[in-house]
Amino acid sequence: MENNFLISLLLLIPLIGGFIVIILPKNNLNFIRYFGLFISAAAFVVSMLIFFGFNSAVSDFQFVEKYSWIKNLNISYTVGLDGMSLLLIVLTTFITPLTLISSWSSIQKKVKEFTFFMLMLEVGMLGVFASLDLFLFYIFWEAMLIPMYFIIGIWGGEKRIYATVKFFIYTMFGSLLMLVAIIWLAVYASSALGHFSTDLVELYTAAPTIATEIQNYMFLAFAFSFAIKVPLFPLHTWLPDAHVQAPTAGSVILAGVLLKMGTYGLVRFCLPLFPEASIHFAPLMSVLAIIGIIYGALVAMVQTDMKKLVAYSSVAHLGFVVLGIFAMTEESIQGAIIQMVNHGLSTGALFLLVGFIYERTHTREIADYGGIAKIVPIFSFALMFASLSSIGLPGLNGFIGEFLILLGTFKSPVLDSWWYAVFAASGVIFAAVYLLWMYQRVVFGEVKNQKLYELKDLNKREIFILVPIFVFVVWIGIYPGTFLNISKASTKKVVEQVITPDVLGIK
Amino acid sequence: MTQLIYLTILLPFLGFLINGVFGSKIKNAFPDSIGEKIIGTIGSGVIGLSFLIALFSFFETLALPVEQRQTIVVLFNWLDVAGLNVNFAYQVDQLSLVMALIVTGVGFIIHIYSIGYMHGDTGFWRFFSYLNLFIFAMMNLIMADNFVLLFLGWEGVGLCSYLLIGFWYDRKFEKSTTADAAKKAFIVNRIGDFGFLLGMFLIYLTFNSLNFNEVFSRASSFGVDESVFTFIALFLFIGATGKSAQIPLFVWLPDAMAGPTPVSALIHAATMVTAGVYMVARCSIIFASAPAIMTLVAVIGLLTAIFAATIGLVQNDIKKVLAYSTISQLGYMFLALGVGAFSAGIFHVMTHAFFKALLFLGAGSVIHAMHDEQNIQHYGGLKKYMPYTALTFLTAALAISGIPILSGFFSKDEILWYSFANGGLWYWIIGAFTALLTAFYMFRLYFLTFEGKERFGHEKHPHESPKLMTVPLIVLAVLSIIGGFIGIPEIFSGQHGNLFHSWLEPVFKNANRKLAFYGSHSHFQEILLMVVSVCAASASILFARYVYLKRPSVAVKTSQRFAGIYKILLNKYYVDETYDALVVNPIKKSSESFLWKIADNKIIDGMVNGAASLVNFLSDNIKKMQTGIAQFYAIVMMLGIVVALFWIMLSL
């Protein structure tokens, strides 16, 4: 596997493609659009090659490539993936082309730059999920902020500058702590392994030997940075601003993929590197996650702006994911991983739909709508379908994730109490409240606003974007084995890395 | 045929897809009502086929020896994570077959009726597509061989109920809209589902499986603490109170009447609302192992029965009366379960499906004839305009009142007897009193609607409904009359003469063994109680006749005399208002004015922005030090040196 080049190819396609976009003539908008789509579709094809070449029986990293980079510090370009990162990589390559298509009508100014930044964003996201070297990971983690900063800042709404600066500083602040911790780890490796190292696989063996107290600090430094990204309550206030101001494509990527970098970080780094600290902080993290679930849902319930409502619902959904991770059972972590994918699909679809209708009416206020079921039946159906997926209706994707997470949380030996699952499960009720209430106010009732009669239903392009998402919504709901099997071995490995017999003894 | 049982689930789904995707095209492609006929035929046809398959499976199973009457048909694996392994698999056994026959049989009749009832509605195709989807979900619920798949059906029927209650989504309903009623139903149900979920988690934790066979066999053999059973049963029962509209979660069902009447008949009377009863019966071994919860089930059932019956006494909306009657009858079913008479509970599910569906469809026929008027005070004397409707309605009213040889007599009497034999005298007294109230309000409804003076204006021209609607009424009337004969109590039919009982017996064997009621009650007692309750019901009917037919002024006077009680009953004990004031509004208000506007915007975000402002503020002030005046820098430097010197001297 060593000489496999697929992951680098995956990273290079949008990188090179993005730079080609820059030199394209800027007036031929459609050519730029199709070219961007072509590039992201090519990346998707490569990710499919990886998907089908992946051996799900093995828990080790696969498709690993390692090239020495900064020799003196033993820093290398190391990429590779296991089941968890594979699913997120495929999610990224799947969502990116769809968001590009969705912007064909909504983005009319600076199309070239927009396409460039979107492709750069894709490079950053893929890099984050594929890096097996902490230094490399950090580079991608930070680099990804830049395109997002511009996407919100240039193509965003009225208060875009406030939102994008807030987003940038917030996440940057967290990252710096992580950088300190990465350096500390690398130095620690010099004594433990005999050489300075940022190699993840090496650190997996070295880091758990760190003294408990220091492990706690390390854990906090990493977790803080990830928690901001998730976002975990109470570090979530950048999210509604960023979402509301971002263009639709930005929101979809933000919710669909960017937030998952936080939860991915928790399960990829925090748990296996600092098992004792993870167990130590599991109750705290879980409580914050549960507060997020309930709080996010309650605040979502009373929003008047559709997009903000969906944004707050992300706080609740990601709360489930964090809870699943810190319950540290196979069921719950499997659930958390599939829930990351689910949230990308269902919240992505919700943001797309809100974006579609906003393009027509230029309002996101729930109160401006009502009774559009008869006028735009396809839109109404799609919104219902996406809402039901988000609510966690059995038979659709959301249920699989939430169910596994709650099931695992309930029996978790680390949390060791029913109450976590009891409170978290109450979020199931609230999700129904806020989404159905919004749905009712937007779609049902009488038409009060006469202008709505002129509303046009979804066009072919928009339906084309939604159909693949909905296919996966049903697929994961009915036959989740396809995806659960991919992450099975790696999940098992994470659980074994954290819950060693002596670690449980300490607790 | 049994191996093809999954077709009973797939066919309705197919119907849903065909009508859902092509329905509007079919309707527009054909002139007049031919499109409707095609849609209706597809919708009803798939259910009819499902019924036939269920029927053949039933006879096939009947031919098998008792110990082989359980077959599991596995389609494919659904979830396989760690210890959890559940399939899309359907279990054919005595209990699921009974339920399948009720659901597809009554479902088929109601589908046919709907072709007539929904004629001309713009959403005709949508209606049939939803109705098929409902049968699909309901069949999953009752045929599932594991808890997770049952839950899929459980939530699925909730969704269909939501879609169908809000079917006329642009109409007003009472003080709000149909969409409000739909949302309320879904959310209250979800509160119940929350309990059900926890029940599942605890089952998984305890038995390490969620498949019925494994769980139930482990439940009867493992040495599990009674307290664990108590919690499992409690959680599951919370789920049942939501779905089956029991205290305290019954509030959604009366509002559910906002949906079209066939929906009320199918979902909110005959099938979906009995899902809770089915689930408790399915888990009989778990409940039987938790005696405290058994008592709770019986008590909640009993209280709900009488509570809803009292409200039913004074309601004036024809569907509301029937809705409260349904809640009350469901209470009976839970009473039966709670005293360990599981098969009696299921028996009542069946007979109730017949006569309550009939009552609702009859009400639909009346509403149809009266141009959407639902107030029984504005009816009267309709018998001569719609004889079939009146006669069949009367049959159902007699059946629900428990008049001998009609189906309701056998099932209700069995419940009352077990409530006495396994429960106690008080159970029986309250149960029998409820039966008396039932007969009264049911005949109040009948007399006010079909007999007496006409109290409607001349602009209304009531007429009998078309055959598509009356034939289903007649079929259900026949079933309401003879449906009880398969469950004649052993006192009349001899040992093992109760066919229904013997058929279901193996399913509840373990639970019954655990409960072990060896009550020695004489035949005399049983007959005496039966006679008393029949007499009470008959007297009650006559009394209703006297009040509402002979001396209408009595009713008015009574309501004025007891104005306070009347008002409380009319307003349904103000339960909705109480919930609103205590739960709904506080959550909404505090979420909006505190959580969002203060906690999120001011406190949390305030701290974030505050930190930013603080940095701004500090740097603004610090930058003022950069004055560019050399003398100032010199003074600062001097001060610094002095401080440093002091520091060194002091630390020496």
mmCIF file of C-alpha atoms in Angstrom, chain B residues 405-641:
data_model
loop_
_atom_site.group_PDB
_atom_site.id
_atom_site.type_symbol
_atom_site.label_atom_id
_atom_site.label_comp_id
_atom_site.label_asym_id
_atom_site.label_seq_id
_atom_site.Cartn_x
_atom_site.Cartn_y
_atom_site.Cartn_z
ATOM 1 C CA ILE B 405 -75.103 -11.478 21.626
ATOM 2 C CA LEU B 406 -73.579 -8.442 19.931
ATOM 3 C CA SER B 407 -69.798 -8.494 19.768
ATOM 4 C CA GLY B 408 -69.235 -5.786 22.364
ATOM 5 C CA PHE B 409 -71.132 -7.753 24.933
ATOM 6 C CA PHE B 410 -68.704 -10.650 24.882
ATOM 7 C CA SER B 411 -65.532 -8.645 24.897
ATOM 8 C CA LYS B 412 -66.597 -6.044 27.419
ATOM 9 C CA ASP B 413 -68.133 -8.577 29.699
ATOM 10 C CA GLU B 414 -64.994 -10.653 29.670
ATOM 11 C CA ILE B 415 -62.965 -7.615 30.717
ATOM 12 C CA LEU B 416 -65.377 -6.749 33.496
ATOM 13 C CA TRP B 417 -65.325 -10.307 34.750
ATOM 14 C CA TYR B 418 -61.529 -10.479 34.880
ATOM 15 C CA SER B 419 -61.345 -7.069 36.487
ATOM 16 C CA PHE B 420 -63.461 -8.515 39.246
ATOM 17 C CA ALA B 421 -61.836 -11.929 39.402
ATOM 18 C CA ASN B 422 -58.199 -10.827 39.167
ATOM 19 C CA GLY B 423 -58.554 -7.264 40.345
ATOM 20 C CA GLY B 424 -61.282 -6.579 42.813
ATOM 21 C CA LEU B 425 -64.790 -5.398 43.377
ATOM 22 C CA TRP B 426 -63.905 -1.742 42.940
ATOM 23 C CA TYR B 427 -62.436 -2.385 39.527
ATOM 24 C CA TRP B 428 -65.690 -3.980 38.561
ATOM 25 C CA ILE B 429 -67.874 -1.222 40.019
ATOM 26 C CA ILE B 430 -66.031 1.544 38.190
ATOM 27 C CA GLY B 431 -65.846 -0.520 35.034
ATOM 28 C CA ALA B 432 -69.551 -1.314 35.090
ATOM 29 C CA PHE B 433 -70.402 2.286 35.861
ATOM 30 C CA THR B 434 -68.382 3.354 32.858
ATOM 31 C CA ALA B 435 -70.334 0.861 30.768
ATOM 32 C CA LEU B 436 -73.507 2.492 31.975
ATOM 33 C CA LEU B 437 -72.216 5.940 31.010
ATOM 34 C CA THR B 438 -71.137 4.557 27.642
ATOM 35 C CA ALA B 439 -74.607 3.290 26.860
ATOM 36 C CA PHE B 440 -76.028 6.632 27.896
ATOM 37 C CA TYR B 441 -73.851 8.929 25.797
ATOM 38 C CA MET B 442 -73.953 6.576 22.851
ATOM 39 C CA PHE B 443 -77.733 6.660 22.790
ATOM 40 C CA ARG B 444 -77.802 10.347 23.465
ATOM 41 C CA LEU B 445 -75.821 10.560 20.261
ATOM 42 C CA TYR B 446 -78.122 8.177 18.448
ATOM 43 C CA PHE B 447 -81.364 9.832 19.515
ATOM 44 C CA LEU B 448 -80.191 13.372 18.943
ATOM 45 C CA THR B 449 -78.968 12.448 15.487
ATOM 46 C CA PHE B 450 -81.419 10.046 14.030
ATOM 47 C CA GLU B 451 -84.615 10.385 16.027
ATOM 48 C CA GLY B 452 -86.799 13.187 17.289
ATOM 49 C CA LYS B 453 -87.464 16.525 15.717
ATOM 50 C CA GLU B 454 -85.415 17.881 12.853
ATOM 51 C CA ARG B 455 -83.335 20.723 14.179
ATOM 52 C CA PHE B 456 -81.667 21.813 10.964
ATOM 53 C CA GLY B 457 -82.570 24.477 8.463
ATOM 54 C CA HIS B 458 -84.240 23.989 5.127
ATOM 55 C CA GLU B 459 -81.073 24.768 3.262
ATOM 56 C CA LYS B 460 -79.870 21.287 4.206
ATOM 57 C CA HIS B 461 -81.099 18.323 2.246
ATOM 58 C CA PRO B 462 -79.872 15.219 3.982
ATOM 59 C CA HIS B 463 -79.697 12.124 1.843
ATOM 60 C CA GLU B 464 -78.458 8.586 2.138
ATOM 61 C CA SER B 465 -74.848 8.130 1.113
ATOM 62 C CA PRO B 466 -73.857 6.243 -2.044
ATOM 63 C CA LYS B 467 -73.414 2.487 -2.032
ATOM 64 C CA LEU B 468 -69.654 2.800 -1.843
ATOM 65 C CA MET B 469 -70.241 4.106 1.660
ATOM 66 C CA THR B 470 -73.273 2.171 2.831
ATOM 67 C CA VAL B 471 -71.999 -1.271 1.848
ATOM 68 C CA PRO B 472 -68.940 -0.909 4.100
ATOM 69 C CA LEU B 473 -71.329 0.173 6.863
ATOM 70 C CA ILE B 474 -73.392 -2.962 6.398
ATOM 71 C CA VAL B 475 -70.350 -5.234 6.359
ATOM 72 C CA LEU B 476 -69.078 -3.695 9.568
ATOM 73 C CA ALA B 477 -72.542 -3.952 11.102
ATOM 74 C CA VAL B 478 -72.598 -7.665 10.382
ATOM 75 C CA LEU B 479 -69.158 -8.026 11.928
ATOM 76 C CA SER B 480 -70.268 -6.018 14.956
ATOM 77 C CA ILE B 481 -73.107 -8.433 15.441
ATOM 78 C CA ILE B 482 -71.394 -11.764 14.914
ATOM 79 C CA GLY B 483 -67.799 -10.860 15.714
ATOM 80 C CA GLY B 484 -68.194 -11.871 19.318
ATOM 81 C CA PHE B 485 -69.092 -15.472 18.668
ATOM 82 C CA ILE B 486 -65.491 -16.547 18.390
ATOM 83 C CA GLY B 487 -64.974 -15.444 21.982
ATOM 84 C CA ILE B 488 -67.909 -16.883 23.882
ATOM 85 C CA PRO B 489 -66.933 -17.251 27.541
ATOM 86 C CA GLU B 490 -66.227 -20.758 28.740
ATOM 87 C CA ILE B 491 -69.097 -20.569 31.133
ATOM 88 C CA PHE B 492 -71.391 -20.920 28.121
ATOM 89 C CA SER B 493 -69.182 -22.712 25.676
ATOM 90 C CA GLY B 494 -67.491 -25.262 27.889
ATOM 91 C CA GLN B 495 -63.817 -25.852 28.491
ATOM 92 C CA HIS B 496 -61.635 -24.548 25.640
ATOM 93 C CA GLY B 497 -64.833 -23.378 23.989
ATOM 94 C CA ASN B 498 -63.570 -19.828 23.804
ATOM 95 C CA LEU B 499 -61.924 -20.078 20.407
ATOM 96 C CA PHE B 500 -60.250 -16.694 20.541
ATOM 97 C CA HIS B 501 -58.808 -17.430 23.931
ATOM 98 C CA SER B 502 -57.471 -20.838 22.957
ATOM 99 C CA TRP B 503 -55.914 -19.438 19.827
ATOM 100 C CA LEU B 504 -53.961 -16.764 21.677
ATOM 101 C CA GLU B 505 -53.254 -18.831 24.757
ATOM 102 C CA PRO B 506 -49.747 -20.005 23.710
ATOM 103 C CA VAL B 507 -48.582 -16.400 23.249
ATOM 104 C CA PHE B 508 -49.448 -15.491 26.814
ATOM 105 C CA LYS B 509 -48.550 -18.834 28.360
ATOM 106 C CA ASN B 510 -45.409 -17.663 30.124
ATOM 107 C CA ALA B 511 -46.998 -14.494 31.394
ATOM 108 C CA ASN B 512 -50.029 -16.330 32.691
ATOM 109 C CA ARG B 513 -47.866 -18.870 34.433
ATOM 110 C CA LYS B 514 -45.991 -16.076 36.158
ATOM 111 C CA LEU B 515 -49.137 -14.269 37.216
ATOM 112 C CA ALA B 516 -50.833 -17.452 38.375
ATOM 113 C CA PHE B 517 -54.294 -16.285 39.278
ATOM 114 C CA TYR B 518 -56.020 -19.230 40.835
ATOM 115 C CA GLY B 519 -59.148 -17.373 41.725
ATOM 116 C CA SER B 520 -62.010 -19.657 42.691
ATOM 117 C CA HIS B 521 -65.094 -17.786 41.692
ATOM 118 C CA SER B 522 -68.405 -19.442 41.174
ATOM 119 C CA HIS B 523 -70.357 -19.497 37.958
ATOM 120 C CA PHE B 524 -73.135 -17.857 39.864
ATOM 121 C CA GLN B 525 -71.011 -14.786 40.534
ATOM 122 C CA GLU B 526 -70.025 -14.539 36.916
ATOM 123 C CA ILE B 527 -73.602 -14.721 35.688
ATOM 124 C CA LEU B 528 -74.851 -12.350 38.356
ATOM 125 C CA LEU B 529 -72.328 -9.673 37.437
ATOM 126 C CA MET B 530 -73.122 -10.153 33.784
ATOM 127 C CA VAL B 531 -76.834 -9.698 34.379
ATOM 128 C CA VAL B 532 -76.254 -6.631 36.516
ATOM 129 C CA SER B 533 -74.116 -4.889 33.924
ATOM 130 C CA VAL B 534 -76.485 -5.739 31.076
ATOM 131 C CA CYS B 535 -79.436 -4.424 33.051
ATOM 132 C CA ALA B 536 -77.562 -1.262 33.906
ATOM 133 C CA ALA B 537 -76.689 -0.637 30.259
ATOM 134 C CA SER B 538 -80.251 -1.318 29.139
ATOM 135 C CA ALA B 539 -81.679 0.983 31.762
ATOM 136 C CA SER B 540 -79.208 3.594 30.697
ATOM 137 C CA ILE B 541 -80.372 3.350 27.089
ATOM 138 C CA LEU B 542 -83.971 3.728 28.147
ATOM 139 C CA PHE B 543 -83.063 6.677 30.291
ATOM 140 C CA ALA B 544 -81.316 8.334 27.362
ATOM 141 C CA ARG B 545 -84.412 7.714 25.305
ATOM 142 C CA TYR B 546 -86.558 9.329 27.963
ATOM 143 C CA VAL B 547 -84.302 12.361 28.315
ATOM 144 C CA TYR B 548 -83.496 13.079 24.696
ATOM 145 C CA LEU B 549 -86.577 11.839 22.932
ATOM 146 C CA LYS B 550 -89.504 12.193 25.290
ATOM 147 C CA ARG B 551 -88.556 15.079 27.532
ATOM 148 C CA PRO B 552 -85.794 17.165 25.951
ATOM 149 C CA SER B 553 -86.336 19.852 28.583
ATOM 150 C CA VAL B 554 -84.872 17.546 31.219
ATOM 151 C CA ALA B 555 -81.485 17.657 29.576
ATOM 152 C CA VAL B 556 -81.490 21.429 29.442
ATOM 153 C CA LYS B 557 -82.665 21.766 33.013
ATOM 154 C CA THR B 558 -80.088 19.317 34.286
ATOM 155 C CA SER B 559 -77.291 21.145 32.581
ATOM 156 C CA GLN B 560 -78.499 24.420 34.087
ATOM 157 C CA ARG B 561 -78.926 22.922 37.520
ATOM 158 C CA PHE B 562 -75.410 21.544 37.526
ATOM 159 C CA ALA B 563 -73.939 24.385 35.516
ATOM 160 C CA GLY B 564 -70.551 24.133 37.248
ATOM 161 C CA ILE B 565 -70.013 20.451 36.593
ATOM 162 C CA TYR B 566 -71.474 20.802 33.120
ATOM 163 C CA LYS B 567 -69.027 23.516 32.255
ATOM 164 C CA ILE B 568 -66.095 21.506 33.546
ATOM 165 C CA LEU B 569 -67.143 18.483 31.519
ATOM 166 C CA LEU B 570 -67.848 20.532 28.431
ATOM 167 C CA ASN B 571 -64.380 21.982 28.691
ATOM 168 C CA LYS B 572 -62.868 18.536 29.209
ATOM 169 C CA TYR B 573 -61.692 19.256 32.743
ATOM 170 C CA TYR B 574 -59.503 22.036 31.351
ATOM 171 C CA VAL B 575 -56.674 19.564 30.841
ATOM 172 C CA ASP B 576 -55.424 21.229 27.669
ATOM 173 C CA GLU B 577 -55.439 24.621 29.330
ATOM 174 C CA THR B 578 -53.562 23.231 32.328
ATOM 175 C CA TYR B 579 -50.892 21.643 30.158
ATOM 176 C CA ASP B 580 -50.543 24.860 28.220
ATOM 177 C CA ALA B 581 -50.161 26.914 31.357
ATOM 178 C CA LEU B 582 -47.845 24.542 33.184
ATOM 179 C CA VAL B 583 -45.702 23.067 30.443
ATOM 180 C CA VAL B 584 -46.072 24.432 26.953
ATOM 181 C CA ASN B 585 -46.091 28.154 27.581
ATOM 182 C CA PRO B 586 -43.345 28.233 30.211
ATOM 183 C CA ILE B 587 -41.018 26.315 27.898
ATOM 184 C CA LYS B 588 -41.834 28.529 24.958
ATOM 185 C CA LYS B 589 -41.626 31.766 26.893
ATOM 186 C CA SER B 590 -38.447 30.974 28.749
ATOM 187 C CA SER B 591 -36.784 29.677 25.610
ATOM 188 C CA GLU B 592 -37.568 32.848 23.794
ATOM 189 C CA SER B 593 -37.128 35.533 26.380
ATOM 190 C CA PHE B 594 -34.460 33.921 28.512
ATOM 191 C CA LEU B 595 -32.501 31.215 26.704
ATOM 192 C CA TRP B 596 -32.277 32.937 23.366
ATOM 193 C CA LYS B 597 -32.479 36.627 24.012
ATOM 194 C CA ILE B 598 -30.636 36.719 27.322
ATOM 195 C CA ALA B 599 -28.563 33.580 27.848
ATOM 196 C CA ASP B 600 -27.423 33.187 24.272
ATOM 197 C CA ASN B 601 -27.329 36.724 22.968
ATOM 198 C CA LYS B 602 -26.403 38.630 26.108
ATOM 199 C CA ILE B 603 -24.531 36.301 28.429
ATOM 200 C CA ILE B 604 -22.691 33.775 26.264
ATOM 201 C CA ASP B 605 -22.225 35.879 23.190
ATOM 202 C CA GLY B 606 -21.818 38.892 25.447
ATOM 203 C CA MET B 607 -18.792 37.299 27.053
ATOM 204 C CA VAL B 608 -17.283 36.492 23.698
ATOM 205 C CA ASN B 609 -17.848 39.949 22.321
ATOM 206 C CA GLY B 610 -16.949 41.375 25.725
ATOM 207 C CA ALA B 611 -13.558 39.697 25.574
ATOM 208 C CA ALA B 612 -13.053 41.232 22.163
ATOM 209 C CA SER B 613 -14.155 44.662 23.403
ATOM 210 C CA LEU B 614 -11.856 44.357 26.389
ATOM 211 C CA VAL B 615 -8.901 43.776 24.119
ATOM 212 C CA ASN B 616 -9.969 46.746 22.057
ATOM 213 C CA PHE B 617 -10.385 48.880 25.140
ATOM 214 C CA LEU B 618 -6.989 47.937 26.580
ATOM 215 C CA SER B 619 -5.136 48.479 23.380
ATOM 216 C CA ASP B 620 -6.932 51.768 22.840
ATOM 217 C CA ASN B 621 -5.641 52.957 26.170
ATOM 218 C CA ILE B 622 -2.231 51.434 25.952
ATOM 219 C CA LYS B 623 -1.671 53.067 22.593
ATOM 220 C CA LYS B 624 -2.112 56.456 24.295
ATOM 221 C CA MET B 625 1.152 55.835 26.075
ATOM 222 C CA GLN B 626 2.849 56.128 22.711
ATOM 223 C CA THR B 627 2.832 59.900 22.914
ATOM 224 C CA GLY B 628 6.088 60.480 21.060
ATOM 225 C CA ILE B 629 7.271 62.874 23.794
ATOM 226 C CA ALA B 630 10.806 61.946 24.858
ATOM 227 C CA GLN B 631 10.488 63.465 28.343
ATOM 228 C CA PHE B 632 7.496 61.258 29.071
ATOM 229 C CA TYR B 633 9.443 58.163 28.020
ATOM 230 C CA ALA B 634 12.307 59.250 30.291
ATOM 231 C CA ILE B 635 9.990 59.568 33.289
ATOM 232 C CA VAL B 636 8.530 56.133 32.663
ATOM 233 C CA MET B 637 12.027 54.723 32.375
ATOM 234 C CA MET B 638 13.061 56.329 35.679
ATOM 235 C CA LEU B 639 9.985 54.968 37.395
ATOM 236 C CA GLY B 640 10.783 51.556 36.033
ATOM 237 C CA ILE B 641 14.307 51.649 37.342
#
